[in-house]
Amino acid sequence: MSAATRMSLNVYTVREQWNLREAIEGCARHGVPAIAPWRDKLADIGVEEAARLIADNGLAVSSLCRGGMFPAADAAGRQAAIDDNRRALDDAAALGAACLVLVVGGLPDGSKDLPDARRQVEDGIAASLEHAREVGVPLAIEPLHPMYAADRACVNTLAQALDICDVLGDGVGVIVDVYHVWWDPELEAQIARAGERILGFHVCDWLVPTTDLLLDRGMMGDGVIDLPQIRRWVEAAGFEGYAEVEIMSAQNWWKRDPDDVVRICLERMQTVV
Amino acid sequence: MSAATRMSLNVYTVREQWNLREAIEGCARHGVPAIAPWRDKLADIGVEEAARLIADNGLAVSSLCRGGMFPAADAAGRQAAIDDNRRALDDAAALGAACLVLVVGGLPDGSKDLPDARRQVEDGIAASLEHAREVGVPLAIEPLHPMYAADRACVNTLAQALDICDVLGDGVGVIVDVYHVWWDPELEAQIARAGERILGFHVCDWLVPTTDLLLDRGMMGDGVIDLPQIRRWVEAAGFEGYAEVEIMSAQNWWKRDPDDVVRICLERMQTVV
């Protein structure tokens, strides 16, 4: 595949520059065949209008970001999360999204009990699974880098995510986001283990130095991740979907002309991914 | 043991306030029975004077920080690292340190080959081991948090570190630093596996939010790490050494009165570790 035919634009790559309508039109203008909306962006124009615009512009939807955030300090909080994931699944179905990305959540307020948070995540996914199957949108567990274990996601390796998949069966898989997993000594083995359960492949790069834990992701090629190696492993496991470009970069890419950003993404997809 | 009898002060906890002489005298004044110098601090007064001051004040040396940094872009660089570790071992022996902490190093300049960097680490430790055995100072591999995989240490889990120990045999073990390993879903099992190969136990805390990747460590009790749980695992594995307090905190603890810092460390050792 050419770079243009396998790239999806995660809208957070141009979060500060474009609303969802502009991002959809931008993808169409640049020949990017797929898009990944975030729910806050979806809220700008509503899911029906978004679905119409995406369809009118001939785009695929590689994922909807994001569900998850399951752990909570009490049962009401946990139920609220499950209800919210149900709504996210409905939105994902309306958009024809290939999956709902789960950023599973970290420690509940005041808790230091990581094993308990991990159990709550598994319970929350289990409680969301029937609806996921009904609407035909798989849940995609995204293991997040261990530096987010406390506050964003207590599932931090592909091995953990796949252990949950093993228990829960059909309708749940994983996202391989290079930013989160590139360091993992088990990466090759766990990607092979994942096989057809790989529901998404997200790319950006790890910068040296990294100046912010959340918003200093790099453009593909500007960091140290061996992107072609990981892409080959993912493809060898059978993944044939889009490479979703997700670069959260408050001080650099979010300040640039968004058309330039998309052009450079496409160029780097060709040269370094 | 009481908090006072099991605490060691890693001098980087008061890096900006005290030179090594002041840190040694501070430990003696507060009844802290052990200290862990860094080599840059050692250079201030020389190893012989440091050894004399430490002995005169009746302190144990829980570790010398640090050796390691083995990967390099060429053979000359790798040999220079091995030579430097040899000198570090000599200093550790002169101080009577319980171990030499290894921050093993990350990717060589320009490299994206993490498996190769990991092989270079194993080779570098292997090449340093004979001298470690001769001088009677064990090498302590410190797995560093995955957020340092690129630039500080490509050994990022206890499992990896112990795999290296399994290959190399006597004279090499591991440091369990809660900051680096608290998130690891295999932590309990790998601590048990480590057993008597645990050469050091380092404590601080993971703050939420963490505002800097390197210099925003928290005081024990101010973050989310379940310190008593990890301490119990380490003790159950047979570790009877000091709990070494290592808090790198540019915006908070490095700006406080160092006597207050040590007093608070001792208090928290009693209440939350």
Coordinates of C-alpha atoms in Angstrom, one line a residue, chain B residues 43-264:
Chain B
A43 CA 34.7 13.8 43.4
D44 CA 34.3 16.9 45.6
I45 CA 36.5 15.5 48.4
G46 CA 38.0 12.4 46.9
V47 CA 37.3 8.8 47.8
E48 CA 39.8 8.5 50.6
E49 CA 38.6 11.5 52.5
A50 CA 35.0 10.4 51.9
A51 CA 35.8 6.9 53.2
R52 CA 37.4 8.3 56.3
L53 CA 34.5 10.7 57.0
I54 CA 32.0 8.0 56.5
A55 CA 33.9 5.6 58.9
D56 CA 34.5 8.4 61.4
N57 CA 30.7 9.0 61.5
G58 CA 29.9 5.4 61.8
L59 CA 27.8 5.2 58.7
A60 CA 27.2 2.2 56.4
V61 CA 27.2 2.7 52.6
S62 CA 24.1 1.2 51.1
S63 CA 25.3 1.8 47.5
L64 CA 27.5 3.9 45.3
C65 CA 25.7 5.6 42.5
R66 CA 26.4 4.9 39.7
G67 CA 28.1 2.7 37.1
G68 CA 26.6 1.5 33.9
M69 CA 26.0 3.5 30.7
F70 CA 27.4 0.6 28.7
P71 CA 26.0 1.1 25.2
A72 CA 28.0 3.2 22.8
A73 CA 28.2 3.8 19.1
D74 CA 31.6 2.2 18.7
A75 CA 34.0 -0.2 20.4
A76 CA 36.1 2.5 21.9
G77 CA 33.1 4.0 23.6
R78 CA 32.1 0.6 25.0
Q79 CA 35.6 0.0 26.3
A80 CA 35.6 3.5 27.9
A81 CA 32.4 2.6 29.7
I82 CA 33.9 -0.7 31.0
D83 CA 37.0 1.2 32.2
D84 CA 34.9 3.7 33.9
N85 CA 32.9 0.9 35.7
R86 CA 36.2 -0.6 36.8
R87 CA 37.1 2.7 38.5
A88 CA 33.6 3.0 40.0
L89 CA 34.0 -0.5 41.5
D90 CA 37.3 0.5 43.0
D91 CA 35.7 3.5 44.6
A92 CA 32.8 1.4 45.8
A93 CA 35.2 -1.0 47.4
A94 CA 37.2 1.8 49.1
L95 CA 33.9 3.1 50.6
G96 CA 32.8 -0.4 51.7
A97 CA 29.6 0.1 49.6
A98 CA 27.1 -2.8 49.6
C99 CA 26.9 -2.6 45.8
L100 CA 27.6 -0.5 42.8
V101 CA 24.3 0.7 41.3
L102 CA 24.2 0.3 37.5
V103 CA 22.1 2.6 35.4
V104 CA 22.8 0.6 32.4
G105 CA 22.4 3.1 29.6
G106 CA 20.0 3.5 26.7
L107 CA 20.3 3.7 22.9
P108 CA 23.7 4.8 21.5
D109 CA 23.7 8.1 19.6
G110 CA 21.8 7.7 16.4
S111 CA 20.6 4.1 17.1
K112 CA 17.0 2.9 17.2
D113 CA 18.1 -0.7 17.8
L114 CA 16.9 -1.5 21.4
P115 CA 17.6 -5.2 21.2
D116 CA 21.2 -4.4 20.3
A117 CA 21.5 -1.8 23.1
R118 CA 20.3 -4.5 25.5
R119 CA 22.9 -7.0 24.2
Q120 CA 25.6 -4.3 24.7
V121 CA 24.4 -3.9 28.3
E122 CA 24.7 -7.6 29.0
D123 CA 28.2 -7.6 27.4
G124 CA 29.3 -4.6 29.4
I125 CA 28.2 -6.1 32.7
A126 CA 29.8 -9.4 31.8
A127 CA 33.1 -7.6 31.1
S128 CA 32.9 -5.8 34.4
L129 CA 32.0 -8.8 36.5
E130 CA 35.5 -10.3 37.1
H131 CA 36.7 -7.1 38.6
A132 CA 33.5 -6.8 40.7
R133 CA 34.2 -10.3 42.1
E134 CA 37.9 -9.4 42.8
V135 CA 37.0 -6.3 44.8
G136 CA 34.0 -7.9 46.4
V137 CA 31.4 -5.4 45.3
P138 CA 28.4 -6.8 43.6
L139 CA 27.0 -5.1 40.5
A140 CA 23.3 -4.0 41.1
I141 CA 21.3 -3.7 37.9
E142 CA 18.6 -1.0 38.5
P143 CA 15.8 -1.5 36.0
L144 CA 14.6 2.0 35.2
H145 CA 11.1 3.1 34.4
P146 CA 10.3 2.6 30.7
M147 CA 10.1 6.4 30.2
Y148 CA 14.0 6.3 30.4
A149 CA 14.4 3.4 27.9
A150 CA 15.9 5.7 25.2
D151 CA 18.3 7.8 27.1
R152 CA 19.1 6.3 30.5
A153 CA 18.4 2.6 30.8
C154 CA 17.2 0.0 28.3
V155 CA 16.6 -2.5 31.1
N156 CA 13.1 -1.5 32.2
T157 CA 11.7 -4.4 34.2
L158 CA 12.9 -6.7 37.0
A159 CA 12.3 -9.6 34.7
Q160 CA 14.8 -8.3 32.2
A161 CA 17.4 -7.5 34.9
L162 CA 17.0 -11.0 36.4
D163 CA 17.3 -12.6 33.0
I164 CA 20.7 -11.0 32.8
C165 CA 21.6 -12.2 36.4
D166 CA 20.5 -15.7 35.5
V167 CA 23.1 -15.7 32.6
L168 CA 25.9 -14.1 34.5
G169 CA 25.8 -15.7 37.9
D170 CA 27.5 -14.6 41.1
G171 CA 28.4 -11.0 41.6
V172 CA 25.4 -9.4 40.0
G173 CA 21.9 -8.6 41.4
V174 CA 19.2 -6.0 41.2
I175 CA 18.0 -2.8 42.8
V176 CA 14.2 -2.6 43.5
D177 CA 13.4 1.1 43.2
V178 CA 9.7 1.6 43.8
Y179 CA 9.7 4.6 41.4
H180 CA 10.8 2.5 38.5
V181 CA 8.8 -0.7 39.1
W182 CA 5.7 0.1 41.0
W183 CA 3.5 -0.1 37.9
D184 CA 4.7 -3.6 36.8
P185 CA 2.0 -6.2 36.8
E186 CA 4.7 -8.8 37.4
L187 CA 6.2 -7.0 40.4
E188 CA 5.3 -9.4 43.2
A189 CA 6.4 -12.4 41.2
Q190 CA 9.7 -10.9 40.0
I191 CA 10.6 -9.7 43.5
A192 CA 10.1 -13.3 44.8
R193 CA 12.1 -14.6 41.9
A194 CA 14.9 -12.1 42.7
G195 CA 15.3 -13.4 46.3
E196 CA 18.8 -12.8 47.7
R197 CA 19.8 -11.1 44.5
I198 CA 18.0 -8.0 45.8
L199 CA 21.0 -5.7 46.6
G200 CA 19.1 -2.5 47.3
F201 CA 15.6 -1.2 48.0
H202 CA 15.1 2.5 47.0
V203 CA 12.1 4.5 48.1
C204 CA 10.3 7.7 47.1
D205 CA 6.9 8.2 45.6
W206 CA 5.1 8.7 42.3
L207 CA 3.2 12.0 42.2
V208 CA 0.0 12.7 40.4
P209 CA 0.4 14.7 38.3
T210 CA 4.1 14.3 37.6
T211 CA 5.4 17.4 36.0
D212 CA 8.9 16.4 34.9
L213 CA 10.1 13.0 33.7
L214 CA 13.3 13.1 35.7
L215 CA 13.2 15.6 38.6
D216 CA 9.7 15.4 40.0
R217 CA 9.9 12.5 42.4
G218 CA 7.8 12.7 45.5
M219 CA 8.4 12.2 49.2
M220 CA 7.2 8.8 50.5
G221 CA 3.5 9.2 51.3
D222 CA 2.8 12.1 48.9
G223 CA 2.1 9.9 45.9
V224 CA 0.3 6.7 44.9
I225 CA 2.8 3.9 45.4
D226 CA 1.7 1.2 47.9
L227 CA 5.0 1.3 49.7
P228 CA 4.2 -1.0 52.6
Q229 CA 3.1 -3.7 50.1
I230 CA 6.3 -3.5 48.1
R231 CA 8.4 -3.4 51.3
R232 CA 6.7 -6.6 52.5
W233 CA 7.4 -8.3 49.2
V234 CA 11.1 -7.3 49.4
E235 CA 11.4 -8.4 53.0
A236 CA 9.7 -11.7 52.2
A237 CA 12.3 -12.3 49.5
G238 CA 14.9 -12.1 52.2
F239 CA 16.2 -8.5 51.8
E240 CA 17.5 -7.1 55.1
G241 CA 19.4 -4.1 53.9
Y242 CA 18.6 -0.4 54.2
A243 CA 15.7 1.4 52.5
E244 CA 17.5 4.0 50.5
V245 CA 15.6 7.3 50.2
E246 CA 16.3 8.8 46.7
I247 CA 14.1 11.8 45.9
M248 CA 15.1 13.9 42.9
S249 CA 12.9 16.9 43.1
A250 CA 14.1 20.1 41.5
Q251 CA 11.1 22.3 42.4
N252 CA 10.3 21.1 45.9
W253 CA 12.6 19.0 48.1
W254 CA 15.8 20.4 46.5
K255 CA 14.6 23.9 47.5
R256 CA 13.9 23.1 51.2
D257 CA 16.1 23.2 54.3
P258 CA 18.0 19.9 54.1
D259 CA 17.7 19.2 57.8
D260 CA 13.9 19.5 57.4
V261 CA 14.1 17.1 54.4
V262 CA 16.0 14.5 56.4
R263 CA 13.6 14.8 59.4
I264 CA 10.6 14.4 57.1

